[in-house]
Coordinates of C-alpha atoms and ligand atoms in Angstrom, one line a residue:
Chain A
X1 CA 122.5 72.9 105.8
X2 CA 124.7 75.4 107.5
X3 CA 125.3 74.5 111.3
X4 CA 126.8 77.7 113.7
X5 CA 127.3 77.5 117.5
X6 CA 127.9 80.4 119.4
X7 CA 126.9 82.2 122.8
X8 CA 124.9 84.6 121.8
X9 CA 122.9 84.8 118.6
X10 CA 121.9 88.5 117.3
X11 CA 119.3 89.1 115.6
X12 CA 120.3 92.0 113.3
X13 CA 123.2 94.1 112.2
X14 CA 122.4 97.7 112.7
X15 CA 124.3 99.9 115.3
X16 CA 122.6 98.0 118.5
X17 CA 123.0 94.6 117.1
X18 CA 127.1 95.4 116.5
X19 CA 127.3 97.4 120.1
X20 CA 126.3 94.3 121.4
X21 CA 128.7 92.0 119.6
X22 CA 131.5 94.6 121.2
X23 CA 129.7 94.5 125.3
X24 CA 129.5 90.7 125.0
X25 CA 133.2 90.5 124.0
X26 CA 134.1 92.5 127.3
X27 CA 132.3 89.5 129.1
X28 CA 134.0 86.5 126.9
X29 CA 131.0 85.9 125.3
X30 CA 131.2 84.8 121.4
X31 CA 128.3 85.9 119.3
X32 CA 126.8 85.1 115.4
X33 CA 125.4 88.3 113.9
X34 CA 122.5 87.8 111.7
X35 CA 120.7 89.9 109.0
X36 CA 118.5 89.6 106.1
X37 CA 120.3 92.5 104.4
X38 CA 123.3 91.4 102.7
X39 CA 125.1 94.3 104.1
X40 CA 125.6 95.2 108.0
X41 CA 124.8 98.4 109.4
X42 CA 120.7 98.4 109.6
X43 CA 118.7 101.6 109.2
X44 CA 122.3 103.4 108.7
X45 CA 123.2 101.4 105.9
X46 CA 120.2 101.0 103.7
X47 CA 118.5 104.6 104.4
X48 CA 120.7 107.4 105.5
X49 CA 124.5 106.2 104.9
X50 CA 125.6 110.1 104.4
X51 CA 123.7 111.5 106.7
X52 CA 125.4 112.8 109.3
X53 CA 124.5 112.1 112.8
X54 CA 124.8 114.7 115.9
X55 CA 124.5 112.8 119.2
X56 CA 126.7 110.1 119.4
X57 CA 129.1 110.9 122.7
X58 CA 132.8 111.6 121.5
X59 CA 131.8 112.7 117.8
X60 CA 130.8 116.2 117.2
X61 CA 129.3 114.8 113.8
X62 CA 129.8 111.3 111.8
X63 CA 128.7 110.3 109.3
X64 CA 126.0 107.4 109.8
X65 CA 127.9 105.3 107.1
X66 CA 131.3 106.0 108.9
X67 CA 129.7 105.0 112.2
X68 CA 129.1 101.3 110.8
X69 CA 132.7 101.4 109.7
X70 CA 133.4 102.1 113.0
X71 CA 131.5 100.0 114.8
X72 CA 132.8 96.8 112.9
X73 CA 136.7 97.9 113.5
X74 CA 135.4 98.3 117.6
X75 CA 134.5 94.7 117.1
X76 CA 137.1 93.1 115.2
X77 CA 138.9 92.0 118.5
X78 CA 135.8 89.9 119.2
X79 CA 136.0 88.2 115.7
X80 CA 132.2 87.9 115.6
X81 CA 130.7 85.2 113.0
X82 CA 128.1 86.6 110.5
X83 CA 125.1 85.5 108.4
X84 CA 123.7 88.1 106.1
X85 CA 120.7 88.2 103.4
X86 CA 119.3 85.6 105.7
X87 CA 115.9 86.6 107.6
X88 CA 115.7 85.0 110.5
X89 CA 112.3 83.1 111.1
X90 CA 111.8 80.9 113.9
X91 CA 113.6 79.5 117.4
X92 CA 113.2 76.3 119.5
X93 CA 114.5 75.7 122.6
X94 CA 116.5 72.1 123.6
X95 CA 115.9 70.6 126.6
X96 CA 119.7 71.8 128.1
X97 CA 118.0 75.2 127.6
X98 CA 120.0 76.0 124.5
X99 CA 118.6 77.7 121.3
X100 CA 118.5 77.3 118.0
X101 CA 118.0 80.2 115.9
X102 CA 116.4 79.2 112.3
X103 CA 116.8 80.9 108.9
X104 CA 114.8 81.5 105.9
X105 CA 116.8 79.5 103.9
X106 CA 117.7 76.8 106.7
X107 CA 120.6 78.2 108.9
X108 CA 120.9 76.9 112.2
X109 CA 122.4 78.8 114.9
X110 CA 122.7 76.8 118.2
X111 CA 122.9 79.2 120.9
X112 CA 122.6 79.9 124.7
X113 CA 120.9 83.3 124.6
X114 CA 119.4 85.1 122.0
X115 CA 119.2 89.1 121.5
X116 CA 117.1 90.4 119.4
X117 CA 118.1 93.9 117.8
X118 CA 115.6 93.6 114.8
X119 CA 114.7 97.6 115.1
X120 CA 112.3 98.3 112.7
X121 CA 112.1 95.1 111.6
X122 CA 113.7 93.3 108.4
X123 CA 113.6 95.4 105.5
X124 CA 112.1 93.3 102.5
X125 CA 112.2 93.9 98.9
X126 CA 109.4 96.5 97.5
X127 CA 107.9 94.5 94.3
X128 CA 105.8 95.7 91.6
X129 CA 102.8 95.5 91.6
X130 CA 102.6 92.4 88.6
X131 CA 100.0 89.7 88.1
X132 CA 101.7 86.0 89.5
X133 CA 105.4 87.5 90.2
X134 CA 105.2 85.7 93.3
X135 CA 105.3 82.2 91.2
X136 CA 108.9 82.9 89.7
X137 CA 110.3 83.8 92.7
X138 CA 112.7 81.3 94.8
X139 CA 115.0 80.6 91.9
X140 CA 112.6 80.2 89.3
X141 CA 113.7 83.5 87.5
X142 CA 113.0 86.9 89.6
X143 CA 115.5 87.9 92.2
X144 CA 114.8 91.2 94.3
X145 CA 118.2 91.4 95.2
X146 CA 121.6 90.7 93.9
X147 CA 123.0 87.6 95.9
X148 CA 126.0 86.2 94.2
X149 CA 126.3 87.4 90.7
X150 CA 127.5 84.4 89.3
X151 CA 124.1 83.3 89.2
X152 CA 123.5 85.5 86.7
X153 CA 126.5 84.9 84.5
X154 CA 125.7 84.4 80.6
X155 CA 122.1 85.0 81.0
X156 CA 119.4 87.0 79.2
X157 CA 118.4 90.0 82.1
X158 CA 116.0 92.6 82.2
X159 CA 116.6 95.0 85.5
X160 CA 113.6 97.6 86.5
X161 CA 114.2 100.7 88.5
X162 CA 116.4 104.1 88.0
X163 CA 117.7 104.6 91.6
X164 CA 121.0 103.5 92.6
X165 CA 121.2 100.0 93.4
X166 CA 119.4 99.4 89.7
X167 CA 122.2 101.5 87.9
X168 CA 125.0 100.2 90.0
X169 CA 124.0 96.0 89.1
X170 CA 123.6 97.1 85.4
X171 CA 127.0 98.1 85.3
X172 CA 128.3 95.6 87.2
X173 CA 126.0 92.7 85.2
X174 CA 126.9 94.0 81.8
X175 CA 130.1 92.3 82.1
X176 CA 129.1 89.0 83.4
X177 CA 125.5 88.9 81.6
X178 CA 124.5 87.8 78.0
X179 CA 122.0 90.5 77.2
X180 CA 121.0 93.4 80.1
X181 CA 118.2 95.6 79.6
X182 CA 117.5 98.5 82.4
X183 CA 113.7 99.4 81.8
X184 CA 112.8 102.7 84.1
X185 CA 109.6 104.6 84.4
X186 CA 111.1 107.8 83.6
X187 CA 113.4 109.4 81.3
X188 CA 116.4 110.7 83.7
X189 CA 118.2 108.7 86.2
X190 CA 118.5 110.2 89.5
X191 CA 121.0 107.6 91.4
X192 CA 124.7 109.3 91.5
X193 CA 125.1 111.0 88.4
X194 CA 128.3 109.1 87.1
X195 CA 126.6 105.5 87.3
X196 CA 124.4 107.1 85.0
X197 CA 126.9 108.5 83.2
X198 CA 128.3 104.6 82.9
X199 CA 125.0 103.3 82.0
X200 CA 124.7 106.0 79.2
X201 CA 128.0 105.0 77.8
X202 CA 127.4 101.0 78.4
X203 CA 123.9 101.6 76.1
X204 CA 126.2 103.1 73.8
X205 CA 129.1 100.7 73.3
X206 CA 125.7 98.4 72.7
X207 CA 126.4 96.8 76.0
X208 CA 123.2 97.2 77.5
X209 CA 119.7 98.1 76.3
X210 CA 118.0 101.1 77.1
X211 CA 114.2 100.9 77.7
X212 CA 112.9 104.8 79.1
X213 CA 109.4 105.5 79.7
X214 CA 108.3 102.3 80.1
X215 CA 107.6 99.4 83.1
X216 CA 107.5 95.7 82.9
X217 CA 103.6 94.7 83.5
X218 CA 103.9 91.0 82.9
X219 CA 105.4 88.0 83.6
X220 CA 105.0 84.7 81.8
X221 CA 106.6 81.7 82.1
X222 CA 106.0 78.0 82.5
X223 CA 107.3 76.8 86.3
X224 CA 110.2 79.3 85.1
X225 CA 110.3 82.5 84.0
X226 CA 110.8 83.0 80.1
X227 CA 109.7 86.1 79.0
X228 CA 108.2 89.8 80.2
X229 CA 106.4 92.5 78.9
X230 CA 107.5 95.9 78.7
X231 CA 104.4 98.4 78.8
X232 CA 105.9 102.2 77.1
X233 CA 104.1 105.2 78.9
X234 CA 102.1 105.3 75.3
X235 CA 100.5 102.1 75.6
X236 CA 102.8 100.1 73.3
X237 CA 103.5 96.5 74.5
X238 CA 106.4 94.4 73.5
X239 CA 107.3 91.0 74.6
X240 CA 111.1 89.8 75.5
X241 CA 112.7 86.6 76.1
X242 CA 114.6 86.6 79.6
X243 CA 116.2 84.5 82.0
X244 CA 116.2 86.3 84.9
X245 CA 113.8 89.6 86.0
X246 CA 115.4 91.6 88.7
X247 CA 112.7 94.3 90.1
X248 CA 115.3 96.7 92.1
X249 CA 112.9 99.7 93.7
X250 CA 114.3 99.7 97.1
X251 CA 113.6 98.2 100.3
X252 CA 111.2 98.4 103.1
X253 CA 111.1 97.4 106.8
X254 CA 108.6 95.2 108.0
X255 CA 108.4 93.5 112.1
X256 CA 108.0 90.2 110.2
X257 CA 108.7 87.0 112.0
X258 CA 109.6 87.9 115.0
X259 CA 105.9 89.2 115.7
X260 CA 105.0 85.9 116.1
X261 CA 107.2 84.4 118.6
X262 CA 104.8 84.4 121.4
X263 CA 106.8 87.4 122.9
X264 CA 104.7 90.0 125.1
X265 CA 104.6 92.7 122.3
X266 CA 102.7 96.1 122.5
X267 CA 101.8 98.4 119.5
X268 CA 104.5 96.1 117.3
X269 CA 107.4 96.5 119.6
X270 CA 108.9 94.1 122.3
X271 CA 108.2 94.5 125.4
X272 CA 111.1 93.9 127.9
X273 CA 112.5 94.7 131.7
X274 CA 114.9 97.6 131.8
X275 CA 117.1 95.6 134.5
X276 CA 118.8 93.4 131.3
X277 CA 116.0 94.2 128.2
X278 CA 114.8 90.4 128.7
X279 CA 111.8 89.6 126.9
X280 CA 108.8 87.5 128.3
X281 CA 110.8 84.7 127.3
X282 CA 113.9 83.5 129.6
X283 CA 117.2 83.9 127.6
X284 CA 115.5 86.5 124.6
X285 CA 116.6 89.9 125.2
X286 CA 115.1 92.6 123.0
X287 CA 117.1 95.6 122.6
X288 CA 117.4 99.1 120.1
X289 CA 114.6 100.3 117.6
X290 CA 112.4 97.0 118.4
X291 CA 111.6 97.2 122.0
X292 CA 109.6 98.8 123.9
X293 CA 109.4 100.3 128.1
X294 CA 108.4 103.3 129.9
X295 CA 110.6 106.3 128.7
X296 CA 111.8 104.1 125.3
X297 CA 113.7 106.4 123.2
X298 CA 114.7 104.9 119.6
X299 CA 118.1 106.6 119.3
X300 CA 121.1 104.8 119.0
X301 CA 122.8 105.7 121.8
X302 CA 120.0 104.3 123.9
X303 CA 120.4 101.2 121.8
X304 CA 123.7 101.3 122.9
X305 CA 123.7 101.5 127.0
X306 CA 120.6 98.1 126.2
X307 CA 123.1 96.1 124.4
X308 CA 125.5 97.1 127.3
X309 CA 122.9 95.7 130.1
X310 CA 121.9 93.2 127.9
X311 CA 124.9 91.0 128.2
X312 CA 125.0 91.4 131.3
X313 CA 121.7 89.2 131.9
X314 CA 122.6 87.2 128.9
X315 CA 125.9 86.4 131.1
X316 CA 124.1 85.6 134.2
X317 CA 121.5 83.4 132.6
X318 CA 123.9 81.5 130.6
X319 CA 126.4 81.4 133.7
X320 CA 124.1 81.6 136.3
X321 CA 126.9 80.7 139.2
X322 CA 129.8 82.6 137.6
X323 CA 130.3 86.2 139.5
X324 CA 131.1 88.9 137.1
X325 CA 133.0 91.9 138.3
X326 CA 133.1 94.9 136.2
X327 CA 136.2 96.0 134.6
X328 CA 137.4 99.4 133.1
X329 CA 138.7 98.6 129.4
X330 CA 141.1 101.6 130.4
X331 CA 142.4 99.1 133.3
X332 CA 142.6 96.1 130.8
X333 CA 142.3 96.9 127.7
X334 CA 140.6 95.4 125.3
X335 CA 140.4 91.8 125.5
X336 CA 140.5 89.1 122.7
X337 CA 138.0 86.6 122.1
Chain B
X1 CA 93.2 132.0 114.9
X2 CA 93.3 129.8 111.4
X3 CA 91.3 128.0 110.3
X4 CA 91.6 124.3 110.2
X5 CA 92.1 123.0 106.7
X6 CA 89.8 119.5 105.3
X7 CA 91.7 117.0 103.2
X8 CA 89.7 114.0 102.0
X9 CA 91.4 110.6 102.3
X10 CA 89.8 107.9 99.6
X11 CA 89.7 104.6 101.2
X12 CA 88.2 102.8 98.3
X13 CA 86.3 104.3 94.9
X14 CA 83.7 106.5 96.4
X15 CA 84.4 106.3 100.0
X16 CA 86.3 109.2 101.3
X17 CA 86.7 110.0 104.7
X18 CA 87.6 114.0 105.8
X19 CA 90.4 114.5 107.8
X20 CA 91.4 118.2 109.1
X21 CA 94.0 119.7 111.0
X22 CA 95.6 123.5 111.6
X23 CA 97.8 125.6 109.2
X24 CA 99.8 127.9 112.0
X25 CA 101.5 124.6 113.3
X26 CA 104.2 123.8 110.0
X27 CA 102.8 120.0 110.3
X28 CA 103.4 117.9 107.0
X29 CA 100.7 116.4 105.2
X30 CA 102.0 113.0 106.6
X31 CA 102.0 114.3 110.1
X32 CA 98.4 115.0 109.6
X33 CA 97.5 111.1 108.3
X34 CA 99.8 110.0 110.6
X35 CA 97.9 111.6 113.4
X36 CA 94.7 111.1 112.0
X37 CA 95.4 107.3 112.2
X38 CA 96.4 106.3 109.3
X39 CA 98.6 103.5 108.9
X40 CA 101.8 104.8 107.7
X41 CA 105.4 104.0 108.4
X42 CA 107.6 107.3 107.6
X43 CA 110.5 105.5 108.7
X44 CA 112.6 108.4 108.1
X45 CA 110.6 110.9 109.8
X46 CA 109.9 113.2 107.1
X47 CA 113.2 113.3 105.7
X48 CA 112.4 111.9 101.5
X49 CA 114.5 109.3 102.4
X50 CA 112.4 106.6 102.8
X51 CA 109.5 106.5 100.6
X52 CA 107.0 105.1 102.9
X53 CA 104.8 108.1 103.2
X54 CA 104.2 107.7 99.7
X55 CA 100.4 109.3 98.4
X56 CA 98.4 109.7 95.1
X57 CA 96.5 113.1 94.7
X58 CA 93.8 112.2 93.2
X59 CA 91.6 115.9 92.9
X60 CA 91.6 119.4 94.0
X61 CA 93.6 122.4 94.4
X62 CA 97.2 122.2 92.5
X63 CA 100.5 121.8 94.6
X64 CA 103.5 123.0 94.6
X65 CA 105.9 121.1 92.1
X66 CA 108.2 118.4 94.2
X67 CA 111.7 119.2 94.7
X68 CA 114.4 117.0 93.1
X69 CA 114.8 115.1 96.6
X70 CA 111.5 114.3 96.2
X71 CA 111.1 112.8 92.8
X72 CA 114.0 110.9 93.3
X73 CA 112.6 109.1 95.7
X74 CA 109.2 108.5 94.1
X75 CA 111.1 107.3 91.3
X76 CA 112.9 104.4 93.2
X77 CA 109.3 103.1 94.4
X78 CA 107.7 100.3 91.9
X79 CA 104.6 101.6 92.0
X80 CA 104.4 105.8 90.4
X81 CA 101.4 107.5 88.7
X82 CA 100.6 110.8 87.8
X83 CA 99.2 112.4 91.4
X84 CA 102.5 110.2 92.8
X85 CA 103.9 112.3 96.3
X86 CA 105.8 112.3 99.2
X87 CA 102.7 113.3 102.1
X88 CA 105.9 114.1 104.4
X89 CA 107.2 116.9 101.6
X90 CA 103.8 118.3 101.5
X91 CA 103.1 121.2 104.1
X92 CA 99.7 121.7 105.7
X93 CA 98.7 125.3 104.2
X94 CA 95.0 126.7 103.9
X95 CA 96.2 125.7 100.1
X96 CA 95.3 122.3 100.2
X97 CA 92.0 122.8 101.3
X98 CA 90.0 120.2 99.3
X99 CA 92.6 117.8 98.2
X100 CA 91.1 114.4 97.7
X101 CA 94.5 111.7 98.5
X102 CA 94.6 107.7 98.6
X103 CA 97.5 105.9 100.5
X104 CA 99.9 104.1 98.2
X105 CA 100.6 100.4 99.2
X106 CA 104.3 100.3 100.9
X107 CA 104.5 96.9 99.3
X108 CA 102.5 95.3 97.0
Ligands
FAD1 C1 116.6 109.2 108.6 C2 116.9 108.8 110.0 C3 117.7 109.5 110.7 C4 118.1 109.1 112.0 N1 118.9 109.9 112.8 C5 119.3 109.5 114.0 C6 120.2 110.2 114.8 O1 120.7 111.3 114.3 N2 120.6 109.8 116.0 C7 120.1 108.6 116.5 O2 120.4 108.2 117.6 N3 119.2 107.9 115.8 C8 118.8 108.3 114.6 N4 117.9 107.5 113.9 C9 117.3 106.3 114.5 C10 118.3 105.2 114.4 O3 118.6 105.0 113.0 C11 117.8 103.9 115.0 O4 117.5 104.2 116.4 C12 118.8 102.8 115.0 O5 119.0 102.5 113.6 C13 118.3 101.6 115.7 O6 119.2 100.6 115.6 P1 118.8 99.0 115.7 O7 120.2 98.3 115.6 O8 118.0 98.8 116.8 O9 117.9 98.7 114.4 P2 118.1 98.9 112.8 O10 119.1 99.9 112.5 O11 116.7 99.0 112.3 O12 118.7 97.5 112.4 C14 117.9 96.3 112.5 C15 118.4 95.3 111.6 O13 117.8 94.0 111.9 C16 117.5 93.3 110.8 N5 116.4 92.4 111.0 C17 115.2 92.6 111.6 N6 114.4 91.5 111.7 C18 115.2 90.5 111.2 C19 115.0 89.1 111.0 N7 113.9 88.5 111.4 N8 116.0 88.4 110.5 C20 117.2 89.0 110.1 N9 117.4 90.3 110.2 C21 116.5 91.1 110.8 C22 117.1 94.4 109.7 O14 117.3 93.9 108.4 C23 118.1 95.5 110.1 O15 119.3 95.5 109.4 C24 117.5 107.9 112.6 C25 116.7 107.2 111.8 C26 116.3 107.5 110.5 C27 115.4 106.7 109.6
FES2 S1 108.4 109.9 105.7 FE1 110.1 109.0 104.7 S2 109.8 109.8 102.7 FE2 108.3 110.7 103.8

């Protein structure tokens, strides 16, 4: 089991979650990011990354994927810890008034306040819709997501989907894999043209299989996945040994945990006080995309000035005698953590 | 003044509930569920970039084909049939008058 102690403990990586590392660090205050996305960066990240964005103050335009970038070099001073691919699910509180923050797969992040900056929520896996796929997950042979490749090394695979992420791991797999088979729906693949391109050439050098038109419809397996059916758009049905099955069609955000945390909540958001974004719950703060006051605005900029009040009350409650007086970082500079 | 135009949203075989709304305002058919109740997501505000306003037609009048934005999207999603679109690429015009739609399951 993996054992973290830190300050503060952030609940999510998107732009209001890293703000926040960068405000506590003005304050001394160390913080643990976590995310169940293996990549930081939230709703910039996994659904706009080249969009660019208009309104953040000092850039005329930036892209939303260069703003991550950004954000994580504003940070570095701080030398913030991170967790990522890790949804976090529940909290208890220690009799010193401490925290500890939980993980899905059994993180523990002692901490003395926690700030949730969960936006929309933590974007899961969309699965097909297949009779008993749920029984091979956790190891047992289907993986929504690519964790560490290794796992994969010398095995039979069969990857679903035509978008990006599906084209990219075929390529990357085909190397480390025993067998790879890419089924898609259609007959083109729309992610960026040149993976395609690769995967074209790949099927040609008889380093991958090809299956067009067609969907996997089955599962079967015993405790562990052996085998799946591919269903052709005609009707034909064919059965194929596999070790692994990785569905890749995207992700989706859902409130998840968090909703049930005992927090005052209203229409799915967090409710908080605009003096420090504090939850219902002394020492949670709620800030960005997933709370919610009079006037809320879910931009990032507003996500921004919350992380900045935020630490504030996360200061005072985990100091509650120390005085804080502001300081310029134009006076001081930025200091290191 | 135009009139309002009736889509009909299937809730289960048989059941179909009418849902209208006006054709001078440049709404999206998603804007129209959306305000109608209906419990979708559109995380990315109407933008094809997010799939979760994703709809089946399942009868009536014939739409406009979707743009390449569009179909790239619907092909990322695990679930895709024929009447497959995106309800936020879909504008409310007198055209659709008719048009019999089910919600598709963000995540099955
Ligand atoms: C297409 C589009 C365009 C936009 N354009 C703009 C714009 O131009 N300007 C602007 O200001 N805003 C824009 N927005 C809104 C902006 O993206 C959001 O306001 C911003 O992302 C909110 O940041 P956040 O950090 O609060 O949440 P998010 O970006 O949603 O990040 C939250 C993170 O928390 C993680 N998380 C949630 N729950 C858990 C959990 N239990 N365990 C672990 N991790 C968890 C999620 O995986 C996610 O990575 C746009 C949004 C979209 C969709
Ligand atoms: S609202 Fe995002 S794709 Fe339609």
């Amino acid at each position: 089991m993996n054992s973290i102690s830190t300050d503060i403990c952030i609940i999510g990586a998107g732009p209001v979650g890293l703000f926040a590392v960068f405000e506590a660090g003005l304050l001394k205050l160390r913080c643990h990011v976590v995310d169940a996305l293996p990549q930081v960066g939230g709703q910039l990240s996994e659904i706009y990354p080249k969009k660019p964005i208009y309104d953040i103050p000092g850039f005329p335009d930036i892209l939303a994927g260069d703003l991550v970038n950004n954000l994580m070099r504003q940070i570095e001073p701080f030398h913030p810890t991170f967790t990522l691919g890790e949804r976090v699910e529940g909290y208890r509180k220690l009799d010193d008034g401490s925290f500890v923050v939980t993980t899905i797969d059994g993180t523990e992040i002692n901490c003395k306040a926690i700030a949730i900056a969960g936006g929309l929520g933590s974007f899961e896996p969309r699965k097909p819709a297949i009779e008993q796929l749920d029984s091979f997950e956790q190891g047992k042979g289907v993986y929504y997501m690519v964790r560490d490749p290794e796992t994969f090394r010398d095995q039979r695979l069969v990857i679903a989907g035509g978008g990006d992420s599906a084209l990219d791991w075929t390529i990357f797999l085909a190397n480390l894999a025993k067998e790879v088979t890419l089924v898609h729906r259609g007959t083109t693949f729309r992610g960026a043209a040149d993976s395609a391109e690769k995967v074209k050439a790949l099927h040609e050098a008889g380093k991958v299989n090809l299956v067009l038109s067609s969907n996997v419809t089955h599962v079967h397996g015993n405790g562990q996945l052996h085998s799946v059916t591919i269903t052709a758009n005609d009707g034909t049905a064919t059965e194929l040994p596999v070790d692994s099955f990785i569905p890749l069609f995207g992700l989706t955000p859902k409130l998840g945990p968090i909703e049930d945390w005992g927090l005052d909540l209203e229409d799915n958001a967090v409710k908080v006080n605009t003096l420090d974004y504090s939850t219902s719950e002394p020492g949670i703060f709620a800030i960005g995309d997933i709370n919610t006051y009079p006037g809320k605005l879910k931009l990032i900029l507003c996500g921004f000035h919350e992380a900045a009040l935020m630490c504030q009350g996360a200061f005072k409650h985990i100091f509650p005698d120390k005085k804080y007086t502001l300081k310029y970082t134009t006076v001081n500079g930025v200091p290191t953590l | 003044m135009t009139e309002d135009v009736r889509v009909y949203v299937e809730e289960a075989p048989g059941q179909r509930t009418e849902v209208s709304g006006p054709t001078d305002m440049g709404l999206s058919l998603m804007e129209l569920l959306k305000a109608s109740g209906y419990d979708i997501q559109a995380t990315c505000g109407g933008m094809a970039l997010c799939g979760t306003c994703h709809i089946e037609v399942l009868a009536g009048p014939a739409l406009d084909e979707p743009s390449d934005d569009e179909l790239a999207m619907l092909e990322s999603l695990p679930v895709m049939s024929q009447g497959s679109r995106l309800s936020c690429q879909i504008r409310l015009t007198e055209r659709l008058d008719g048009l019999v739609l089910r919600l598709m399951p963000q995540n099955t």
